[in-house]
mmCIF file of C-alpha atoms in Angstrom:
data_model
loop_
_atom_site.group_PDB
_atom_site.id
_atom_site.type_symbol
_atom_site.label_atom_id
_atom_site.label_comp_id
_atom_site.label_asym_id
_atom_site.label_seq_id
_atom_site.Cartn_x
_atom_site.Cartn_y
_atom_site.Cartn_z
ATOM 1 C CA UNK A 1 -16.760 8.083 -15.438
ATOM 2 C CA UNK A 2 -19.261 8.260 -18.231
ATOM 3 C CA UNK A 3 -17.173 5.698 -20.146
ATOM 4 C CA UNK A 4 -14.130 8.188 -20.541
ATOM 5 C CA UNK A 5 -10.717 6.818 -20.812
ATOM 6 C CA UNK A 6 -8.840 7.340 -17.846
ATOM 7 C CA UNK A 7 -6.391 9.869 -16.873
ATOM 8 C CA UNK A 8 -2.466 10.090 -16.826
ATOM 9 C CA UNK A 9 0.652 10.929 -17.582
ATOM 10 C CA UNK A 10 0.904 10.699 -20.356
ATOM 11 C CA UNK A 11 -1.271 8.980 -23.386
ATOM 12 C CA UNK A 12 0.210 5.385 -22.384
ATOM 13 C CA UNK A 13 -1.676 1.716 -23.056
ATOM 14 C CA UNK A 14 -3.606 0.327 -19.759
ATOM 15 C CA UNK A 15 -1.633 -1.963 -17.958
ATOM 16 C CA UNK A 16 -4.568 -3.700 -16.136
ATOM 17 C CA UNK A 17 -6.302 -6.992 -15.371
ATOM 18 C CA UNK A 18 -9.684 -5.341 -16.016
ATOM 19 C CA UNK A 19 -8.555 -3.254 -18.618
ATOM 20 C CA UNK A 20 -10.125 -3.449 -22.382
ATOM 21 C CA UNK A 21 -7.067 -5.034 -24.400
ATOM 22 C CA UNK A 22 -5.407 -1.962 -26.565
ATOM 23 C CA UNK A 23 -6.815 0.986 -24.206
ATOM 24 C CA UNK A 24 -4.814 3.795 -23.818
ATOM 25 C CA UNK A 25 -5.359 6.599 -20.965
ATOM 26 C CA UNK A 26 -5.608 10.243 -21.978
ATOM 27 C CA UNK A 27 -2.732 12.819 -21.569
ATOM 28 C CA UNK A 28 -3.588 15.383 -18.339
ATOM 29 C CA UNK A 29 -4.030 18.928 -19.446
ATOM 30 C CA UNK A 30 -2.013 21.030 -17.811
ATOM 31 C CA UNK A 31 -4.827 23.150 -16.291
ATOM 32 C CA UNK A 32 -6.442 19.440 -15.399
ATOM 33 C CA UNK A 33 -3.430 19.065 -13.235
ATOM 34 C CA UNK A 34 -3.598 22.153 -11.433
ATOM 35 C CA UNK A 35 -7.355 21.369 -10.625
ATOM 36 C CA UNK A 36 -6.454 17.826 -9.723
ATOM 37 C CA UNK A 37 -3.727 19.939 -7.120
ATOM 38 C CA UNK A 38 -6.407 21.592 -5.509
ATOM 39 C CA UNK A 39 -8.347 18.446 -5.164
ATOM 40 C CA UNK A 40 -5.653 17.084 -2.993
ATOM 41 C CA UNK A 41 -5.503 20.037 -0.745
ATOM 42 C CA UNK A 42 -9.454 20.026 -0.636
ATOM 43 C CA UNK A 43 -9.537 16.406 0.646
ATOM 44 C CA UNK A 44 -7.045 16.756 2.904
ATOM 45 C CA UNK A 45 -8.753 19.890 4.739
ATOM 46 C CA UNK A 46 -12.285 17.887 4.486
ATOM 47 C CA UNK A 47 -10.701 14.925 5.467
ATOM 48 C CA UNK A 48 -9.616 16.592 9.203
ATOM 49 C CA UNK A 49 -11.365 19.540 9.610
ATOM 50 C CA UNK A 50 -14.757 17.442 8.605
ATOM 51 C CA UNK A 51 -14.569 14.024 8.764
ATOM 52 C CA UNK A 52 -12.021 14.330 12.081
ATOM 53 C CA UNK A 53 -9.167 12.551 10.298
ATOM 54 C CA UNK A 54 -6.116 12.222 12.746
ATOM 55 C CA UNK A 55 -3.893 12.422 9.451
ATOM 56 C CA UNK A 56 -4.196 11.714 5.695
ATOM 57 C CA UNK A 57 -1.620 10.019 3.486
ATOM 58 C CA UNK A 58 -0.229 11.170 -0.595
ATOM 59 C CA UNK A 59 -0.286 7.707 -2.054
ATOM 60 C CA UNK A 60 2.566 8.130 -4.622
ATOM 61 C CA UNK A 61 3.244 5.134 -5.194
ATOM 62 C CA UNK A 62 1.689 1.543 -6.795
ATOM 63 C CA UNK A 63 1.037 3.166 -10.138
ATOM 64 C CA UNK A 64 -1.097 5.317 -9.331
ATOM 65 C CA UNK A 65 -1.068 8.835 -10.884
ATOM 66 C CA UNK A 66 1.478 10.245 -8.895
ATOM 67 C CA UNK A 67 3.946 7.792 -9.731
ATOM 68 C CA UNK A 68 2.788 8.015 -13.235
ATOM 69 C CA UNK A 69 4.343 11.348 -13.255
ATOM 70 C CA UNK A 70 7.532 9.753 -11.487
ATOM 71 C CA UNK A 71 8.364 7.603 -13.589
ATOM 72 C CA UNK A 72 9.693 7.742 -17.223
ATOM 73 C CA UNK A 73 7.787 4.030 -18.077
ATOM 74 C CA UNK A 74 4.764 6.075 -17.684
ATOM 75 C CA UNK A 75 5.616 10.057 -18.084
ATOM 76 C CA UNK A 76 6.581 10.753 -21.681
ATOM 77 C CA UNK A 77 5.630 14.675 -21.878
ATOM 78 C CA UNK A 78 7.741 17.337 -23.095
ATOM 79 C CA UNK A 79 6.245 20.325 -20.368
ATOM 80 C CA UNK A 80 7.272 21.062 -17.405
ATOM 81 C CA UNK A 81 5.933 17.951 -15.749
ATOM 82 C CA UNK A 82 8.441 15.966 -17.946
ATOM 83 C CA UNK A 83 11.560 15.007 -18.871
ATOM 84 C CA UNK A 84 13.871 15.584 -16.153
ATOM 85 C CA UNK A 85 13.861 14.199 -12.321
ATOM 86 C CA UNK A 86 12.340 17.697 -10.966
ATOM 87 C CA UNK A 87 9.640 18.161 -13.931
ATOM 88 C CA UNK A 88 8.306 14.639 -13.444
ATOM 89 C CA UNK A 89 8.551 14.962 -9.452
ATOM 90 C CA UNK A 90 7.076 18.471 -9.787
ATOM 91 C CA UNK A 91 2.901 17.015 -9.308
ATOM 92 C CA UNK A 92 3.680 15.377 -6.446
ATOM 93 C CA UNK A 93 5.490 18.048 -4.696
ATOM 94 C CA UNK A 94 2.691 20.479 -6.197
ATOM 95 C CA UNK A 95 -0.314 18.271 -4.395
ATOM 96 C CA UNK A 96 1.954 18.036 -1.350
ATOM 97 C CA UNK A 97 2.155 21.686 -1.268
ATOM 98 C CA UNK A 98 -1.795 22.354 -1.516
ATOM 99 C CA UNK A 99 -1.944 19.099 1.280
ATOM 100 C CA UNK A 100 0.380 20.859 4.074
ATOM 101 C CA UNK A 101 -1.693 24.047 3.089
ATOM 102 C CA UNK A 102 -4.704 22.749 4.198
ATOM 103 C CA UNK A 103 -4.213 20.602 7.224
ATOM 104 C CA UNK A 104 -0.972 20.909 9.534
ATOM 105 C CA UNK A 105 2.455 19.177 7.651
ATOM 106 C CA UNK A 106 2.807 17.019 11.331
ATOM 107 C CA UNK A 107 -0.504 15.196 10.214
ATOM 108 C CA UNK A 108 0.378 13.936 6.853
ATOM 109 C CA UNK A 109 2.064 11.385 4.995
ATOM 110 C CA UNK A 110 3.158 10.177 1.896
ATOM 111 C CA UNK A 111 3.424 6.474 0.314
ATOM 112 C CA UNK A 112 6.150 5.982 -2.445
ATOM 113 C CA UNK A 113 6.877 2.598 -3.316
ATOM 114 C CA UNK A 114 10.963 2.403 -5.280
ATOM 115 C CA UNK A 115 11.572 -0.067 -7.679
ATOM 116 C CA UNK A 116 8.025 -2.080 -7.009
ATOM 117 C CA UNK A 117 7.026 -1.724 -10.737
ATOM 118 C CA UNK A 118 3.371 -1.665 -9.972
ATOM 119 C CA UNK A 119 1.429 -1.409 -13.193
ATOM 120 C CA UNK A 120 4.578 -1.463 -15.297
ATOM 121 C CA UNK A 121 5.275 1.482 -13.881
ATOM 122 C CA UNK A 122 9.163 1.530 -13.619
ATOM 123 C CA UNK A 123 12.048 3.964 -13.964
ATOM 124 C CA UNK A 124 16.250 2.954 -15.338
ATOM 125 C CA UNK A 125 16.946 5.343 -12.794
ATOM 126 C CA UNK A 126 14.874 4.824 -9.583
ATOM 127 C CA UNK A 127 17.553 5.491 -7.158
ATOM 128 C CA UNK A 128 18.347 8.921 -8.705
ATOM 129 C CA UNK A 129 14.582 9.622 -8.434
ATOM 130 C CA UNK A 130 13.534 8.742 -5.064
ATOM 131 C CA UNK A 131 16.747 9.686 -4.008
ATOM 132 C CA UNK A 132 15.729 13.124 -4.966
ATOM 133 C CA UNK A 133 12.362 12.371 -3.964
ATOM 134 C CA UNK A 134 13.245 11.933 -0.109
ATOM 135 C CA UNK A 135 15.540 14.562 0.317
ATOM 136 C CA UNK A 136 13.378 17.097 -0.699
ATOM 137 C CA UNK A 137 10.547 15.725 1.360
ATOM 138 C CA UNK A 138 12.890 16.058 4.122
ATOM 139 C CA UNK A 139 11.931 20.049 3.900
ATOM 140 C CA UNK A 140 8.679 19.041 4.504
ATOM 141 C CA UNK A 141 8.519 18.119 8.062
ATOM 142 C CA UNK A 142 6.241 15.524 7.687
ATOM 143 C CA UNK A 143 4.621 12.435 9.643
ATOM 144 C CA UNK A 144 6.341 9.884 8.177
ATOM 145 C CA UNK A 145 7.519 8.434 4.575
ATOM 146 C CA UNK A 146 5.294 4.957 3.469
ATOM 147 C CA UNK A 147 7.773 3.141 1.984
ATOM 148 C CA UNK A 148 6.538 0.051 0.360
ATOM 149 C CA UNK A 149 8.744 -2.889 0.004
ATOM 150 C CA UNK A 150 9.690 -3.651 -3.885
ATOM 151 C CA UNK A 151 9.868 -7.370 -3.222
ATOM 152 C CA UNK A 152 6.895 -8.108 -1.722
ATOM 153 C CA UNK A 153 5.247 -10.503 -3.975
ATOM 154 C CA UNK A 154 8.452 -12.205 -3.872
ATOM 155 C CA UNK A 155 8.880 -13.456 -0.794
ATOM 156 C CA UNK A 156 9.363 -17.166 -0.305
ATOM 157 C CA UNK A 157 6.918 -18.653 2.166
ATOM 158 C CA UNK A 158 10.280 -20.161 3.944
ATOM 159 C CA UNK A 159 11.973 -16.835 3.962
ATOM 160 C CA UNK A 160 14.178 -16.178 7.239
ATOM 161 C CA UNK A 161 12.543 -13.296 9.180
ATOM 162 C CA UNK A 162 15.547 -11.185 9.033
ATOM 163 C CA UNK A 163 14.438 -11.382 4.836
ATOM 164 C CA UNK A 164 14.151 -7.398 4.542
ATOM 165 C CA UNK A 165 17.203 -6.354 5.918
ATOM 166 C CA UNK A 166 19.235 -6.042 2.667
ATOM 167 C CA UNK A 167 16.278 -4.121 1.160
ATOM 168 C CA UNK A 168 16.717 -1.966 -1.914
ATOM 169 C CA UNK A 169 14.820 0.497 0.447
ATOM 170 C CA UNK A 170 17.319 1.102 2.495
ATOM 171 C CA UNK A 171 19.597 3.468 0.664
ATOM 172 C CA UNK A 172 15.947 5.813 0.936
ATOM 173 C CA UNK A 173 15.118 4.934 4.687
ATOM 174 C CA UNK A 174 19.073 6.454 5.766
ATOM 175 C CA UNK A 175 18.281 9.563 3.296
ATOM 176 C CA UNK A 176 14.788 10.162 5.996
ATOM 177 C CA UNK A 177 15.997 13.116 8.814
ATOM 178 C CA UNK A 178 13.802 13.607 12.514
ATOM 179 C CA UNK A 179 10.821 14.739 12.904
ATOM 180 C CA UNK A 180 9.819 12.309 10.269
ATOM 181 C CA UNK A 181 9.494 8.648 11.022
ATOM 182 C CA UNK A 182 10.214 5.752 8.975
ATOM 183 C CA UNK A 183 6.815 3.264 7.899
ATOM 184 C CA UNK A 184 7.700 0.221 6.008
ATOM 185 C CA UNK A 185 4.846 -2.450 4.656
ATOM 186 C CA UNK A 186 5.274 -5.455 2.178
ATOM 187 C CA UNK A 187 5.545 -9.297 3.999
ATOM 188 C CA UNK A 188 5.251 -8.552 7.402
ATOM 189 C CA UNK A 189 4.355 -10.440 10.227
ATOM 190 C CA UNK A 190 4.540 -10.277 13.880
ATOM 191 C CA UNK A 191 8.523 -10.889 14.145
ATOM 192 C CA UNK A 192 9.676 -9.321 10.636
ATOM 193 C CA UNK A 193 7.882 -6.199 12.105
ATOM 194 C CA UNK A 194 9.577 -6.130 15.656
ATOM 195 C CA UNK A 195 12.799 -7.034 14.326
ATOM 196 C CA UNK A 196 12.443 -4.071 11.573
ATOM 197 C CA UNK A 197 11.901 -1.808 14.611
ATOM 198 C CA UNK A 198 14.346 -3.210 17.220
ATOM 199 C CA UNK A 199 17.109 -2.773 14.424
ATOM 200 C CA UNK A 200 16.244 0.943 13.418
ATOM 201 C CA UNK A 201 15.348 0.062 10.077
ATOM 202 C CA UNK A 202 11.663 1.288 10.297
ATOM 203 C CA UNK A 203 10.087 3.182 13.700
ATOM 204 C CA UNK A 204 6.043 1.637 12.499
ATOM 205 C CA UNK A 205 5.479 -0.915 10.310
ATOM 206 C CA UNK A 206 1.921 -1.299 8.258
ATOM 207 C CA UNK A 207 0.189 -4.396 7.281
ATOM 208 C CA UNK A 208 -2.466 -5.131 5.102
ATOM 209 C CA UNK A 209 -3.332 -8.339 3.834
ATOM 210 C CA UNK A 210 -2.607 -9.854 7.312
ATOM 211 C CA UNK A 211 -5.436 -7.814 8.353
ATOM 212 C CA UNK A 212 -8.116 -9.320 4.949
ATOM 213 C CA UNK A 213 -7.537 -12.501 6.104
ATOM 214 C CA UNK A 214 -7.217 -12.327 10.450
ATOM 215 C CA UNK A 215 -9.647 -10.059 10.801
ATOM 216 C CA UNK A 216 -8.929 -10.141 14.532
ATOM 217 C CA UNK A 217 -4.952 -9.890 13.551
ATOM 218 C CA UNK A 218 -3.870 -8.284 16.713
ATOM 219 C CA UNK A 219 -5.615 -10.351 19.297
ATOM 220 C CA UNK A 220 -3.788 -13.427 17.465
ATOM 221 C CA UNK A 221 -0.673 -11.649 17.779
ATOM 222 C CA UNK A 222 -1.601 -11.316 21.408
ATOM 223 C CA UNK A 223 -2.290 -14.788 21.745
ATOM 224 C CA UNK A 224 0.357 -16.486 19.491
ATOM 225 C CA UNK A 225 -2.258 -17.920 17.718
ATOM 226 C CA UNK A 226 -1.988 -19.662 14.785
ATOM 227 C CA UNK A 227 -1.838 -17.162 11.181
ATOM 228 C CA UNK A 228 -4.203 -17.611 8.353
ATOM 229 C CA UNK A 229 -2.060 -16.818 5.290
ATOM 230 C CA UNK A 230 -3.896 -15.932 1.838
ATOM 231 C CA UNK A 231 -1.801 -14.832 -1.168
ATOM 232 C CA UNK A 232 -5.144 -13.884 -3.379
ATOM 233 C CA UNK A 233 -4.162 -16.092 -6.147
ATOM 234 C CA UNK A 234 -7.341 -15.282 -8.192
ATOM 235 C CA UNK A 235 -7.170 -11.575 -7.999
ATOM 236 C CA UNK A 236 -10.174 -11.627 -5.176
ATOM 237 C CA UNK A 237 -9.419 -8.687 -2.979
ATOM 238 C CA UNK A 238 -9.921 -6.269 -6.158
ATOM 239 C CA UNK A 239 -13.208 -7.950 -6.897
ATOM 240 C CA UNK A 240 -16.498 -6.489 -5.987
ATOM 241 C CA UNK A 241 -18.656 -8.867 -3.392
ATOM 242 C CA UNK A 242 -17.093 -10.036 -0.028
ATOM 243 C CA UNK A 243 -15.957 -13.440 -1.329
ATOM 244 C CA UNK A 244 -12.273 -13.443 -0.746
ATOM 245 C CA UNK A 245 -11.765 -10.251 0.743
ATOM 246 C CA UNK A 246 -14.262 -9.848 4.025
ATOM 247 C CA UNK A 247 -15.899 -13.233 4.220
ATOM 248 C CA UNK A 248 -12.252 -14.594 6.141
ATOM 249 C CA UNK A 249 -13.656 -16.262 10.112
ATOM 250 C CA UNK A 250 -12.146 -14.560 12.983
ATOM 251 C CA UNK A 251 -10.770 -17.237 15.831
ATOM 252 C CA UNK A 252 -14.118 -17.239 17.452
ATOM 253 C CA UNK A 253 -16.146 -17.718 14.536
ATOM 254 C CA UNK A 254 -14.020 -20.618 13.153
ATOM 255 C CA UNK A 255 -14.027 -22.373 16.110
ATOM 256 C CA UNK A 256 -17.690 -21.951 16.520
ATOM 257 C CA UNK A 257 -17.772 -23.317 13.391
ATOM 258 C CA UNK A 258 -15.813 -25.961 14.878
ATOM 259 C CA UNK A 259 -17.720 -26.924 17.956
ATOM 260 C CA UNK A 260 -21.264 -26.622 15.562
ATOM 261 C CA UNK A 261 -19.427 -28.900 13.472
ATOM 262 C CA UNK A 262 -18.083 -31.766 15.842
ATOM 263 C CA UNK A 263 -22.278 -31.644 17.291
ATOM 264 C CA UNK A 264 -23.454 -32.398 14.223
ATOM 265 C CA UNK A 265 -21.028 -35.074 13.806
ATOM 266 C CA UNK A 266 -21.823 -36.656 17.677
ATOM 267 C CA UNK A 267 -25.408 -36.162 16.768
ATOM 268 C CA UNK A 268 -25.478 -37.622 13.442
ATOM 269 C CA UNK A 269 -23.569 -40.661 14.739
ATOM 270 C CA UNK A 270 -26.200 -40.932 18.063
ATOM 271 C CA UNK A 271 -29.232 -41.098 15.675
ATOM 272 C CA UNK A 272 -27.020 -43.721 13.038
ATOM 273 C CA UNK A 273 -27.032 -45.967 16.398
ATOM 274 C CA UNK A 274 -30.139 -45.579 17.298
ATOM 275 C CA UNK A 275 -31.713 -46.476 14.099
ATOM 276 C CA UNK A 276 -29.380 -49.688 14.571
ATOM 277 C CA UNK A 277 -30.703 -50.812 18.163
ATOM 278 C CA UNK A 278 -34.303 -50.633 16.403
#
């Protein structure tokens, strides 16, 4: 806001799209990060005991702040939210804390996303983290674990549907322990998702672009209707306007577009004859 750089980590260059070439973000304070802390536990406890939230999800993954503390790409302090595995995981379990404070632990969740690289956002030695990441969000109790897959954007558009099974998530998704359930997104459809499920690799799976562009996704699903697949080529659905991102027709509307379309044709070719017969 106000034109100040943003926040991380650590004082690391922007790795952005939209980002000014040779901007850097601006180290946290450690008192900034406790504030930040209570933020989370503030939102979550507006979020449900306001707003009537069923649940509210730690996204701690993507890139994002948390998992600039995760990672070692991104977190290069010397304090105690650095250097080791437990300093750099210590934020996230800190906001978690303040979150399950607030609102009941059965009613949140958390998003990581292992070895996705968002942002440039990596770690040498990701299954050590999240490793140590999930097992000590098994204390927790929680909802369920958001794991995001790491290959996503890599999927071949001819890829079998059994394509996630050999997942480098899966060394994470054994580490998750009842009451918590297992949520997987990343290049799902209809039969990747069921299959996930049916083979007790995931108990819900989340999808979100299928959703930008079928806006009526589950009533295709119902009807084994036909997919429209986007993979945002130009960046759209993290551009402001609707172009690209809620402009997409739902079956109705495209075949409305359709039938408007095949009347203008029959008209257009009744009037063409009828100027002929003159």
């Amino acid at each position: 806001p106000d034109g100040a750089a943003p926040v991380s980590a650590s004082a690391t260059p922007l790795i952005s799209a939209r980002a000014a070439p040779g901007a850097t973000a601006r180290a946290l304070e450690v008192e900034e990060i406790k504030a930040i802390v209570k933020e989370y536990g503030a939102g979550a406890r507006r979020a449900i005991g306001i707003a009537g939230f069923d649940a509210v999800e730690v996204h701690a993954g993507h890139g994002f702040l948390i998992s600039q503390f995760l990672h070692a790409s991104s977190n290069l302090r010397t304090d105690e939210y650095g250097g080791s595995i437990e300093n750099r995981a210590r934020f996230l379990f800190e906001a978690l804390d303040a979150v399950v404070a607030a609102v009941p632990a059965s009613r949140v969740g958390i998003r990581i996303s292992p070895f996705l690289g968002a942002h440039e956002v990596k770690d040498d030695a990701t299954p050590e983290l999240f490793s140590y990441v999930v097992r000590k969000l098994q204390d927790y109790r929680l909802a369920y674990i958001h794991f995001s897959e790491p290959a996503t954007f890599k999927k071949p558009k001819d890829a079998p549907v059994d394509w996630h099974a050999t997942s480098q998530l899966n060394q994470f998704i054994e580490l998750v322990k009842a009451p918590t359930k297992v949520l997987i997104t990343g290049g799902y459809y209809l039969a990747e998702a069921e299959l996930a499920i049916s083979s007790g690799r995931a108990h819900l799976i989340a999808m979100g672009r299928p959703f930008i562009t079928n806006p009526d996704l589950i009533l295709r699903f119902w009807n084994g209707s036909e997919l429209f697949v986007g993979n945002d080529p130009t960046g759209m659905y993290y551009l402001p306007g609707p172009k690209g991102y809620t402009d997409f027709d739902t079956l109705l509307e495209a075949e409305a577009k359709k039938f408007v379309e095949a009347s203008t044709k029959v008209a257009d070719a009744a009037e063409d004859k009828a100027k002929e017969s003159k």
